[in-house]
Amino acid sequence: MKNLALIVALAGLLTACSGSDPGSSSSSSSSTGSSSSSSSSTGTSGTDVSSASSSTGTSGSGSSAGSSGSSGSAGGGCTAARAQLLGSVDAVSSGAVTALGDTSGVTTLYVDASAGGISGTGNNPWTFIDLGAGAKAQVTDVTSITSTAWDLALKRAVLYTNGGSGGPGQGGAALIAKDFDAVTAADATGVTFGTERFFDDQCNPRTDATGSVATTFSVPTDEAQYVYGWYTYDLSTNGLAPTPGTWLVRGAAGALYKLAIQTYYAEPDGSVGTGDGGTYAIKVKAL
């Protein structure tokens, strides 16, 4: 298939057990990429890159996230598979989540989801965020499965919501082609929110075009343009840049937010840095 060689190359870069991911060697936030692969217990992995489909927004063994089935639910029958796919670290992330400012209800967050860096991904937990509070939720990989105290989970280049396979909440997400400042609650009318579904009915991982776990943030996909969900990949810099548009995110309790990822390479003050990625600057506002 077209760009298969690129995807295989990305899969090699993103092997979760070695902790690497797309954009990890970049010194810029102006490009795109994909998230980690491998089915070891790392928190970001998937399987079967060779089965990815081209330029469709759905790929891998189950492709993009959709409505959850019985085995796809957070408390369903895929407990062991979930631990292997997403990790099961029973500790709260040490990564900082800091509100950098609040202007007219728009909060800018610095989120350290670097998970110990390239070599530490498999041993570090996800970072969970309470979007309403603009703060880190004090939950672990283990307790998140039954908690509605969080809305968004991040680890390196992978994000998911608290709904379906993600958690017991009402969470979901959808990308709309509109600038952040122009988005209102009315824009959610008629929008179909994706729901996390990490496994098929046989507990096989559902993966995206890069071999990573497929989430609501894995779409849209356009391999010809190197678009892999929330980010686009730049071959020249091995960097990730946010895909244009604004994310509508439904929180665990059903609250609606608009969200824009500004950079994957943020410094603690929100400026763009030159690190290995996994540190986000995110704008969020309740709708």
PDB file of C-alpha atoms in Angstrom:
ATOM      1  CA  MET A   1       0.000   0.000   0.000  1.00  0.00           C
ATOM      2  CA  LYS A   2       0.984   3.602  -0.471  1.00  0.00           C
ATOM      3  CA  ASN A   3       3.323   4.837   2.253  1.00  0.00           C
ATOM      4  CA  LEU A   4       3.561   1.375   3.813  1.00  0.00           C
ATOM      5  CA  ALA A   5       7.324   1.757   4.000  1.00  0.00           C
ATOM      6  CA  LEU A   6       6.876   4.970   5.966  1.00  0.00           C
ATOM      7  CA  ILE A   7       4.478   3.334   8.415  1.00  0.00           C
ATOM      8  CA  VAL A   8       6.793   0.405   8.975  1.00  0.00           C
ATOM      9  CA  ALA A   9       9.608   2.852   9.599  1.00  0.00           C
ATOM     10  CA  LEU A  10       7.473   4.794  12.043  1.00  0.00           C
ATOM     11  CA  ALA A  11       6.517   1.598  13.825  1.00  0.00           C
ATOM     12  CA  GLY A  12      10.178   0.874  14.360  1.00  0.00           C
ATOM     13  CA  LEU A  13      10.689   4.349  15.775  1.00  0.00           C
ATOM     14  CA  LEU A  14       7.672   4.093  18.049  1.00  0.00           C
ATOM     15  CA  THR A  15       8.325   0.747  19.719  1.00  0.00           C
ATOM     16  CA  ALA A  16       6.901   1.373  23.158  1.00  0.00           C
ATOM     17  CA  CYS A  17       9.146  -1.001  25.051  1.00  0.00           C
ATOM     18  CA  SER A  18      12.105   1.154  24.083  1.00  0.00           C
ATOM     19  CA  GLY A  19      10.094   4.235  24.991  1.00  0.00           C
ATOM     20  CA  SER A  20      10.505   6.031  21.690  1.00  0.00           C
ATOM     21  CA  ASP A  21       7.824   7.784  19.764  1.00  0.00           C
ATOM     22  CA  PRO A  22       7.394  10.027  16.743  1.00  0.00           C
ATOM     23  CA  GLY A  23       8.880  13.424  17.081  1.00  0.00           C
ATOM     24  CA  SER A  24      11.188  12.397  19.901  1.00  0.00           C
ATOM     25  CA  SER A  25      14.306  13.725  18.188  1.00  0.00           C
ATOM     26  CA  SER A  26      12.726  16.925  16.935  1.00  0.00           C
ATOM     27  CA  SER A  27      13.718  20.400  17.997  1.00  0.00           C
ATOM     28  CA  SER A  28      10.633  21.925  16.461  1.00  0.00           C
ATOM     29  CA  SER A  29       6.870  21.819  16.886  1.00  0.00           C
ATOM     30  CA  SER A  30       6.247  22.527  13.250  1.00  0.00           C
ATOM     31  CA  SER A  31       5.802  19.009  11.952  1.00  0.00           C
ATOM     32  CA  THR A  32       3.883  15.792  12.264  1.00  0.00           C
ATOM     33  CA  GLY A  33       4.056  12.181  13.264  1.00  0.00           C
ATOM     34  CA  SER A  34       2.625   9.062  14.853  1.00  0.00           C
ATOM     35  CA  SER A  35       2.441   7.461  18.237  1.00  0.00           C
ATOM     36  CA  SER A  36       4.055   4.404  19.734  1.00  0.00           C
ATOM     37  CA  SER A  37       3.717   0.798  18.661  1.00  0.00           C
ATOM     38  CA  SER A  38       4.267  -2.724  20.073  1.00  0.00           C
ATOM     39  CA  SER A  39       1.913  -4.725  22.224  1.00  0.00           C
ATOM     40  CA  SER A  40       4.088  -4.868  25.331  1.00  0.00           C
ATOM     41  CA  SER A  41       2.742  -3.384  28.577  1.00  0.00           C
ATOM     42  CA  THR A  42       3.759   0.184  27.903  1.00  0.00           C
ATOM     43  CA  GLY A  43       0.622   2.245  27.715  1.00  0.00           C
ATOM     44  CA  THR A  44       0.878   3.299  24.084  1.00  0.00           C
ATOM     45  CA  SER A  45       1.165   0.177  21.995  1.00  0.00           C
ATOM     46  CA  GLY A  46      -0.714  -1.535  19.233  1.00  0.00           C
ATOM     47  CA  THR A  47      -0.181  -4.282  16.675  1.00  0.00           C
ATOM     48  CA  ASP A  48       0.037  -5.245  13.022  1.00  0.00           C
ATOM     49  CA  VAL A  49       1.267  -2.194  11.181  1.00  0.00           C
ATOM     50  CA  SER A  50       1.142  -4.120   7.913  1.00  0.00           C
ATOM     51  CA  SER A  51      -2.638  -4.205   8.002  1.00  0.00           C
ATOM     52  CA  ALA A  52      -3.027  -0.429   8.072  1.00  0.00           C
ATOM     53  CA  SER A  53      -5.269   1.010   5.392  1.00  0.00           C
ATOM     54  CA  SER A  54      -4.397   4.005   3.247  1.00  0.00           C
ATOM     55  CA  SER A  55      -5.856   7.497   3.651  1.00  0.00           C
ATOM     56  CA  THR A  56      -9.117   6.404   5.173  1.00  0.00           C
ATOM     57  CA  GLY A  57      -9.050   7.468   8.801  1.00  0.00           C
ATOM     58  CA  THR A  58      -9.408   3.834   9.817  1.00  0.00           C
ATOM     59  CA  SER A  59      -6.680   1.254   9.954  1.00  0.00           C
ATOM     60  CA  GLY A  60      -4.955  -1.584  11.776  1.00  0.00           C
ATOM     61  CA  SER A  61      -6.643  -4.575  13.333  1.00  0.00           C
ATOM     62  CA  GLY A  62      -9.658  -2.575  14.372  1.00  0.00           C
ATOM     63  CA  SER A  63      -8.796   0.879  13.197  1.00  0.00           C
ATOM     64  CA  SER A  64     -10.225   4.036  14.659  1.00  0.00           C
ATOM     65  CA  ALA A  65     -12.191   4.259  17.860  1.00  0.00           C
ATOM     66  CA  GLY A  66     -15.921   3.797  17.666  1.00  0.00           C
ATOM     67  CA  SER A  67     -18.800   2.913  19.902  1.00  0.00           C
ATOM     68  CA  SER A  68     -17.756   0.432  22.540  1.00  0.00           C
ATOM     69  CA  GLY A  69     -18.942  -3.148  22.700  1.00  0.00           C
ATOM     70  CA  SER A  70     -19.038  -5.450  25.714  1.00  0.00           C
ATOM     71  CA  SER A  71     -15.399  -6.478  25.451  1.00  0.00           C
ATOM     72  CA  GLY A  72     -14.380  -2.935  24.598  1.00  0.00           C
ATOM     73  CA  SER A  73     -15.740  -1.363  27.781  1.00  0.00           C
ATOM     74  CA  ALA A  74     -13.395  -0.179  30.526  1.00  0.00           C
ATOM     75  CA  GLY A  75     -14.656  -2.795  32.934  1.00  0.00           C
ATOM     76  CA  GLY A  76     -15.329  -5.485  30.337  1.00  0.00           C
ATOM     77  CA  GLY A  77     -13.677  -8.820  29.641  1.00  0.00           C
ATOM     78  CA  CYS A  78     -10.331  -7.546  28.300  1.00  0.00           C
ATOM     79  CA  THR A  79      -8.628  -6.766  31.609  1.00  0.00           C
ATOM     80  CA  ALA A  80      -5.374  -8.590  30.863  1.00  0.00           C
ATOM     81  CA  ALA A  81      -5.268  -7.288  27.297  1.00  0.00           C
ATOM     82  CA  ARG A  82      -5.807  -3.740  28.557  1.00  0.00           C
ATOM     83  CA  ALA A  83      -2.956  -4.032  31.039  1.00  0.00           C
ATOM     84  CA  GLN A  84      -0.685  -5.274  28.262  1.00  0.00           C
ATOM     85  CA  LEU A  85      -1.767  -2.632  25.766  1.00  0.00           C
ATOM     86  CA  LEU A  86      -1.986   0.458  27.977  1.00  0.00           C
ATOM     87  CA  GLY A  87       0.100  -0.469  30.977  1.00  0.00           C
ATOM     88  CA  SER A  88      -1.053  -0.848  34.570  1.00  0.00           C
ATOM     89  CA  VAL A  89       1.110   1.358  36.776  1.00  0.00           C
ATOM     90  CA  ASP A  90      -0.652   1.869  40.101  1.00  0.00           C
ATOM     91  CA  ALA A  91       0.829   5.288  40.826  1.00  0.00           C
ATOM     92  CA  VAL A  92      -0.188   8.848  40.023  1.00  0.00           C
ATOM     93  CA  SER A  93       1.922  10.416  37.302  1.00  0.00           C
ATOM     94  CA  SER A  94       4.698  12.694  38.530  1.00  0.00           C
ATOM     95  CA  GLY A  95       4.280  14.834  35.418  1.00  0.00           C
ATOM     96  CA  ALA A  96       3.238  18.412  36.110  1.00  0.00           C
ATOM     97  CA  VAL A  97      -0.109  19.789  34.993  1.00  0.00           C
ATOM     98  CA  THR A  98      -0.038  23.564  35.408  1.00  0.00           C
ATOM     99  CA  ALA A  99      -2.595  26.233  34.558  1.00  0.00           C
ATOM    100  CA  LEU A 100      -0.520  28.953  32.880  1.00  0.00           C
ATOM    101  CA  GLY A 101      -3.320  31.445  32.545  1.00  0.00           C
ATOM    102  CA  ASP A 102      -7.057  31.974  32.266  1.00  0.00           C
ATOM    103  CA  THR A 103      -8.427  34.610  29.922  1.00  0.00           C
ATOM    104  CA  SER A 104     -12.163  34.917  29.292  1.00  0.00           C
ATOM    105  CA  GLY A 105     -12.645  31.337  30.429  1.00  0.00           C
ATOM    106  CA  VAL A 106      -9.875  29.963  28.205  1.00  0.00           C
ATOM    107  CA  THR A 107      -7.316  28.058  30.278  1.00  0.00           C
ATOM    108  CA  THR A 108      -3.860  27.321  28.927  1.00  0.00           C
ATOM    109  CA  LEU A 109      -2.397  24.166  30.438  1.00  0.00           C
ATOM    110  CA  TYR A 110       1.131  22.859  30.505  1.00  0.00           C
ATOM    111  CA  VAL A 111       0.937  19.051  30.619  1.00  0.00           C
ATOM    112  CA  ASP A 112       3.992  16.872  31.150  1.00  0.00           C
ATOM    113  CA  ALA A 113       2.991  13.522  29.635  1.00  0.00           C
ATOM    114  CA  SER A 114       6.559  12.617  28.730  1.00  0.00           C
ATOM    115  CA  ALA A 115       6.295   9.490  30.912  1.00  0.00           C
ATOM    116  CA  GLY A 116       9.926   9.354  31.937  1.00  0.00           C
ATOM    117  CA  GLY A 117      11.249  10.170  28.493  1.00  0.00           C
ATOM    118  CA  ILE A 118      12.139   7.856  25.636  1.00  0.00           C
ATOM    119  CA  SER A 119      13.539   5.092  27.819  1.00  0.00           C
ATOM    120  CA  GLY A 120      10.970   5.251  30.620  1.00  0.00           C
ATOM    121  CA  THR A 121       7.622   4.991  28.888  1.00  0.00           C
ATOM    122  CA  GLY A 122       6.821   1.433  29.903  1.00  0.00           C
ATOM    123  CA  ASN A 123       7.478   2.064  33.592  1.00  0.00           C
ATOM    124  CA  ASN A 124       5.558   5.310  33.951  1.00  0.00           C
ATOM    125  CA  PRO A 125       1.816   5.929  34.237  1.00  0.00           C
ATOM    126  CA  TRP A 126      -0.541   7.959  32.114  1.00  0.00           C
ATOM    127  CA  THR A 127      -1.235  11.561  33.043  1.00  0.00           C
ATOM    128  CA  PHE A 128      -4.945  12.133  33.704  1.00  0.00           C
ATOM    129  CA  ILE A 129      -6.560  15.565  33.515  1.00  0.00           C
ATOM    130  CA  ASP A 130      -9.706  17.051  35.008  1.00  0.00           C
ATOM    131  CA  LEU A 131     -10.558  19.542  32.261  1.00  0.00           C
ATOM    132  CA  GLY A 132     -13.120  21.417  34.346  1.00  0.00           C
ATOM    133  CA  ALA A 133     -10.626  22.057  37.135  1.00  0.00           C
ATOM    134  CA  GLY A 134      -7.708  22.548  34.766  1.00  0.00           C
ATOM    135  CA  ALA A 135      -5.635  20.228  36.933  1.00  0.00           C
ATOM    136  CA  LYS A 136      -4.134  16.764  37.179  1.00  0.00           C
ATOM    137  CA  ALA A 137      -6.562  14.140  38.417  1.00  0.00           C
ATOM    138  CA  GLN A 138      -5.188  12.059  41.274  1.00  0.00           C
ATOM    139  CA  VAL A 139      -5.876   8.694  39.676  1.00  0.00           C
ATOM    140  CA  THR A 140      -3.622   5.888  38.451  1.00  0.00           C
ATOM    141  CA  ASP A 141      -3.713   3.579  35.451  1.00  0.00           C
ATOM    142  CA  VAL A 142      -5.502   1.103  37.713  1.00  0.00           C
ATOM    143  CA  THR A 143      -8.016   3.402  39.428  1.00  0.00           C
ATOM    144  CA  SER A 144      -8.804   5.326  36.226  1.00  0.00           C
ATOM    145  CA  ILE A 145     -10.739   2.316  34.944  1.00  0.00           C
ATOM    146  CA  THR A 146     -13.488   2.911  37.509  1.00  0.00           C
ATOM    147  CA  SER A 147     -13.112   6.667  38.069  1.00  0.00           C
ATOM    148  CA  THR A 148     -15.046   9.607  36.620  1.00  0.00           C
ATOM    149  CA  ALA A 149     -12.684  12.121  38.248  1.00  0.00           C
ATOM    150  CA  TRP A 150     -10.777  12.603  34.980  1.00  0.00           C
ATOM    151  CA  ASP A 151     -11.635  13.592  31.417  1.00  0.00           C
ATOM    152  CA  LEU A 152      -8.485  13.196  29.309  1.00  0.00           C
ATOM    153  CA  ALA A 153      -5.518  10.798  29.474  1.00  0.00           C
ATOM    154  CA  LEU A 154      -2.154  11.499  27.852  1.00  0.00           C
ATOM    155  CA  LYS A 155       1.052   9.522  27.489  1.00  0.00           C
ATOM    156  CA  ARG A 156       3.701  10.608  24.996  1.00  0.00           C
ATOM    157  CA  ALA A 157       1.805  11.098  21.683  1.00  0.00           C
ATOM    158  CA  VAL A 158      -1.347   9.157  22.623  1.00  0.00           C
ATOM    159  CA  LEU A 159      -4.529  10.695  24.073  1.00  0.00           C
ATOM    160  CA  TYR A 160      -7.886   9.181  25.004  1.00  0.00           C
ATOM    161  CA  THR A 161     -11.092  10.137  26.802  1.00  0.00           C
ATOM    162  CA  ASN A 162     -13.061   8.788  29.754  1.00  0.00           C
ATOM    163  CA  GLY A 163     -15.676   6.754  27.937  1.00  0.00           C
ATOM    164  CA  GLY A 164     -16.080   3.344  26.319  1.00  0.00           C
ATOM    165  CA  SER A 165     -12.843   1.395  26.728  1.00  0.00           C
ATOM    166  CA  GLY A 166     -11.213   4.462  28.246  1.00  0.00           C
ATOM    167  CA  GLY A 167     -13.269   4.644  31.413  1.00  0.00           C
ATOM    168  CA  PRO A 168     -16.760   4.575  32.943  1.00  0.00           C
ATOM    169  CA  GLY A 169     -17.638   8.123  31.929  1.00  0.00           C
ATOM    170  CA  GLN A 170     -19.501   9.694  29.013  1.00  0.00           C
ATOM    171  CA  GLY A 171     -16.309  10.831  27.278  1.00  0.00           C
ATOM    172  CA  GLY A 172     -15.660  11.181  23.568  1.00  0.00           C
ATOM    173  CA  ALA A 173     -13.983  13.507  21.089  1.00  0.00           C
ATOM    174  CA  ALA A 174     -14.293  14.875  17.571  1.00  0.00           C
ATOM    175  CA  LEU A 175     -12.167  17.211  15.470  1.00  0.00           C
ATOM    176  CA  ILE A 176     -13.934  20.035  13.647  1.00  0.00           C
ATOM    177  CA  ALA A 177     -12.419  22.245  10.951  1.00  0.00           C
ATOM    178  CA  LYS A 178     -12.796  25.549  12.754  1.00  0.00           C
ATOM    179  CA  ASP A 179     -10.471  27.880  14.635  1.00  0.00           C
ATOM    180  CA  PHE A 180     -10.545  27.602  18.417  1.00  0.00           C
ATOM    181  CA  ASP A 181     -11.747  31.157  19.077  1.00  0.00           C
ATOM    182  CA  ALA A 182     -14.676  30.754  16.685  1.00  0.00           C
ATOM    183  CA  VAL A 183     -16.003  27.498  18.162  1.00  0.00           C
ATOM    184  CA  THR A 184     -19.189  27.671  20.242  1.00  0.00           C
ATOM    185  CA  ALA A 185     -21.486  25.100  21.811  1.00  0.00           C
ATOM    186  CA  ALA A 186     -23.631  25.265  18.689  1.00  0.00           C
ATOM    187  CA  ASP A 187     -20.815  23.649  16.722  1.00  0.00           C
ATOM    188  CA  ALA A 188     -21.416  20.418  18.627  1.00  0.00           C
ATOM    189  CA  THR A 189     -24.886  20.100  17.093  1.00  0.00           C
ATOM    190  CA  GLY A 190     -24.924  17.153  14.736  1.00  0.00           C
ATOM    191  CA  VAL A 191     -21.336  16.166  15.538  1.00  0.00           C
ATOM    192  CA  THR A 192     -20.719  12.456  16.039  1.00  0.00           C
ATOM    193  CA  PHE A 193     -18.392  11.985  18.974  1.00  0.00           C
ATOM    194  CA  GLY A 194     -16.030   9.045  18.738  1.00  0.00           C
ATOM    195  CA  THR A 195     -16.013   6.724  21.742  1.00  0.00           C
ATOM    196  CA  GLU A 196     -12.959   4.788  22.843  1.00  0.00           C
ATOM    197  CA  ARG A 197     -12.890   1.160  21.763  1.00  0.00           C
ATOM    198  CA  PHE A 198      -9.479  -0.359  22.249  1.00  0.00           C
ATOM    199  CA  PHE A 199     -10.365  -4.000  21.463  1.00  0.00           C
ATOM    200  CA  ASP A 200     -12.527  -6.089  19.201  1.00  0.00           C
ATOM    201  CA  ASP A 201     -14.903  -8.726  20.558  1.00  0.00           C
ATOM    202  CA  GLN A 202     -12.002 -11.210  20.897  1.00  0.00           C
ATOM    203  CA  CYS A 203      -9.915  -8.699  22.913  1.00  0.00           C
ATOM    204  CA  ASN A 204      -7.542  -8.115  20.010  1.00  0.00           C
ATOM    205  CA  PRO A 205      -6.113  -4.570  20.101  1.00  0.00           C
ATOM    206  CA  ARG A 206      -7.594  -2.054  17.684  1.00  0.00           C
ATOM    207  CA  THR A 207      -4.715  -0.124  16.148  1.00  0.00           C
ATOM    208  CA  ASP A 208      -4.248   2.970  14.027  1.00  0.00           C
ATOM    209  CA  ALA A 209      -2.157   3.426  10.894  1.00  0.00           C
ATOM    210  CA  THR A 210       1.066   3.553  12.907  1.00  0.00           C
ATOM    211  CA  GLY A 211       0.409   0.450  14.995  1.00  0.00           C
ATOM    212  CA  SER A 212      -0.496   2.408  18.126  1.00  0.00           C
ATOM    213  CA  VAL A 213      -3.689   1.891  20.077  1.00  0.00           C
ATOM    214  CA  ALA A 214      -6.549   3.510  18.167  1.00  0.00           C
ATOM    215  CA  THR A 215      -8.302   6.260  20.104  1.00  0.00           C
ATOM    216  CA  THR A 216     -10.689   9.078  19.321  1.00  0.00           C
ATOM    217  CA  PHE A 217      -7.615  11.243  18.720  1.00  0.00           C
ATOM    218  CA  SER A 218      -6.297   8.838  16.027  1.00  0.00           C
ATOM    219  CA  VAL A 219      -8.587  10.268  13.339  1.00  0.00           C
ATOM    220  CA  PRO A 220      -8.609  11.806  10.800  1.00  0.00           C
ATOM    221  CA  THR A 221      -5.900   9.891   8.952  1.00  0.00           C
ATOM    222  CA  ASP A 222      -4.418  10.873   5.597  1.00  0.00           C
ATOM    223  CA  GLU A 223      -1.240   8.922   4.975  1.00  0.00           C
ATOM    224  CA  ALA A 224      -0.525  10.796   1.756  1.00  0.00           C
ATOM    225  CA  GLN A 225      -0.245  13.995   3.783  1.00  0.00           C
ATOM    226  CA  TYR A 226       1.238  12.267   6.851  1.00  0.00           C
ATOM    227  CA  VAL A 227      -1.762  13.154   8.990  1.00  0.00           C
ATOM    228  CA  TYR A 228      -2.254  10.737  11.885  1.00  0.00           C
ATOM    229  CA  GLY A 229      -5.104  12.069  13.968  1.00  0.00           C
ATOM    230  CA  TRP A 230      -4.248  14.989  16.218  1.00  0.00           C
ATOM    231  CA  TYR A 231      -0.829  15.487  14.656  1.00  0.00           C
ATOM    232  CA  THR A 232       0.895  15.650  11.293  1.00  0.00           C
ATOM    233  CA  TYR A 233       4.367  14.212  10.761  1.00  0.00           C
ATOM    234  CA  ASP A 234       7.317  15.977   9.119  1.00  0.00           C
ATOM    235  CA  LEU A 235       9.902  13.593   7.690  1.00  0.00           C
ATOM    236  CA  SER A 236      12.548  16.306   7.542  1.00  0.00           C
ATOM    237  CA  THR A 237      12.464  17.075  11.275  1.00  0.00           C
ATOM    238  CA  ASN A 238      10.872  13.925  12.757  1.00  0.00           C
ATOM    239  CA  GLY A 239       8.530  16.319  14.534  1.00  0.00           C
ATOM    240  CA  LEU A 240       4.842  16.475  15.354  1.00  0.00           C
ATOM    241  CA  ALA A 241       2.617  19.465  14.684  1.00  0.00           C
ATOM    242  CA  PRO A 242      -1.019  19.700  15.737  1.00  0.00           C
ATOM    243  CA  THR A 243      -3.494  18.988  12.939  1.00  0.00           C
ATOM    244  CA  PRO A 244      -5.455  22.186  12.154  1.00  0.00           C
ATOM    245  CA  GLY A 245      -8.885  22.494  13.730  1.00  0.00           C
ATOM    246  CA  THR A 246     -10.409  22.322  17.196  1.00  0.00           C
ATOM    247  CA  TRP A 247     -11.263  19.278  19.262  1.00  0.00           C
ATOM    248  CA  LEU A 248     -14.668  18.989  20.858  1.00  0.00           C
ATOM    249  CA  VAL A 249     -14.203  16.849  23.956  1.00  0.00           C
ATOM    250  CA  ARG A 250     -16.999  15.435  26.065  1.00  0.00           C
ATOM    251  CA  GLY A 251     -15.907  14.970  29.662  1.00  0.00           C
ATOM    252  CA  ALA A 252     -16.594  12.069  31.977  1.00  0.00           C
ATOM    253  CA  ALA A 253     -19.728  13.718  33.376  1.00  0.00           C
ATOM    254  CA  GLY A 254     -20.955  14.845  29.960  1.00  0.00           C
ATOM    255  CA  ALA A 255     -19.641  18.436  30.068  1.00  0.00           C
ATOM    256  CA  LEU A 256     -18.513  19.791  26.710  1.00  0.00           C
ATOM    257  CA  TYR A 257     -15.155  21.445  26.103  1.00  0.00           C
ATOM    258  CA  LYS A 258     -13.289  22.860  23.157  1.00  0.00           C
ATOM    259  CA  LEU A 259      -9.601  22.025  23.096  1.00  0.00           C
ATOM    260  CA  ALA A 260      -6.616  22.991  20.985  1.00  0.00           C
ATOM    261  CA  ILE A 261      -3.200  21.368  21.220  1.00  0.00           C
ATOM    262  CA  GLN A 262      -0.670  24.138  20.645  1.00  0.00           C
ATOM    263  CA  THR A 263       2.569  22.173  20.785  1.00  0.00           C
ATOM    264  CA  TYR A 264       3.969  18.755  21.710  1.00  0.00           C
ATOM    265  CA  TYR A 265       7.273  20.329  22.784  1.00  0.00           C
ATOM    266  CA  ALA A 266       6.256  22.817  25.463  1.00  0.00           C
ATOM    267  CA  GLU A 267       8.488  24.216  28.164  1.00  0.00           C
ATOM    268  CA  PRO A 268       6.934  24.626  31.633  1.00  0.00           C
ATOM    269  CA  ASP A 269       6.163  28.276  30.839  1.00  0.00           C
ATOM    270  CA  GLY A 270       4.234  27.250  27.717  1.00  0.00           C
ATOM    271  CA  SER A 271       6.854  28.328  25.214  1.00  0.00           C
ATOM    272  CA  VAL A 272       8.011  25.952  22.492  1.00  0.00           C
ATOM    273  CA  GLY A 273      11.093  24.007  23.505  1.00  0.00           C
ATOM    274  CA  THR A 274      13.603  21.678  21.914  1.00  0.00           C
ATOM    275  CA  GLY A 275      13.038  18.510  23.931  1.00  0.00           C
ATOM    276  CA  ASP A 276      11.972  14.989  23.006  1.00  0.00           C
ATOM    277  CA  GLY A 277       8.248  15.727  23.167  1.00  0.00           C
ATOM    278  CA  GLY A 278       5.413  14.582  25.359  1.00  0.00           C
ATOM    279  CA  THR A 279       5.102  18.004  26.991  1.00  0.00           C
ATOM    280  CA  TYR A 280       1.987  19.780  25.782  1.00  0.00           C
ATOM    281  CA  ALA A 281       0.624  23.301  25.772  1.00  0.00           C
ATOM    282  CA  ILE A 282      -3.149  22.977  25.499  1.00  0.00           C
ATOM    283  CA  LYS A 283      -5.935  25.552  25.368  1.00  0.00           C
ATOM    284  CA  VAL A 284      -9.286  24.482  26.801  1.00  0.00           C
ATOM    285  CA  LYS A 285     -12.638  26.148  27.462  1.00  0.00           C
ATOM    286  CA  ALA A 286     -15.948  24.803  28.713  1.00  0.00           C
ATOM    287  CA  LEU A 287     -18.819  25.253  26.254  1.00  0.00           C
TER     288      LEU A 287
END
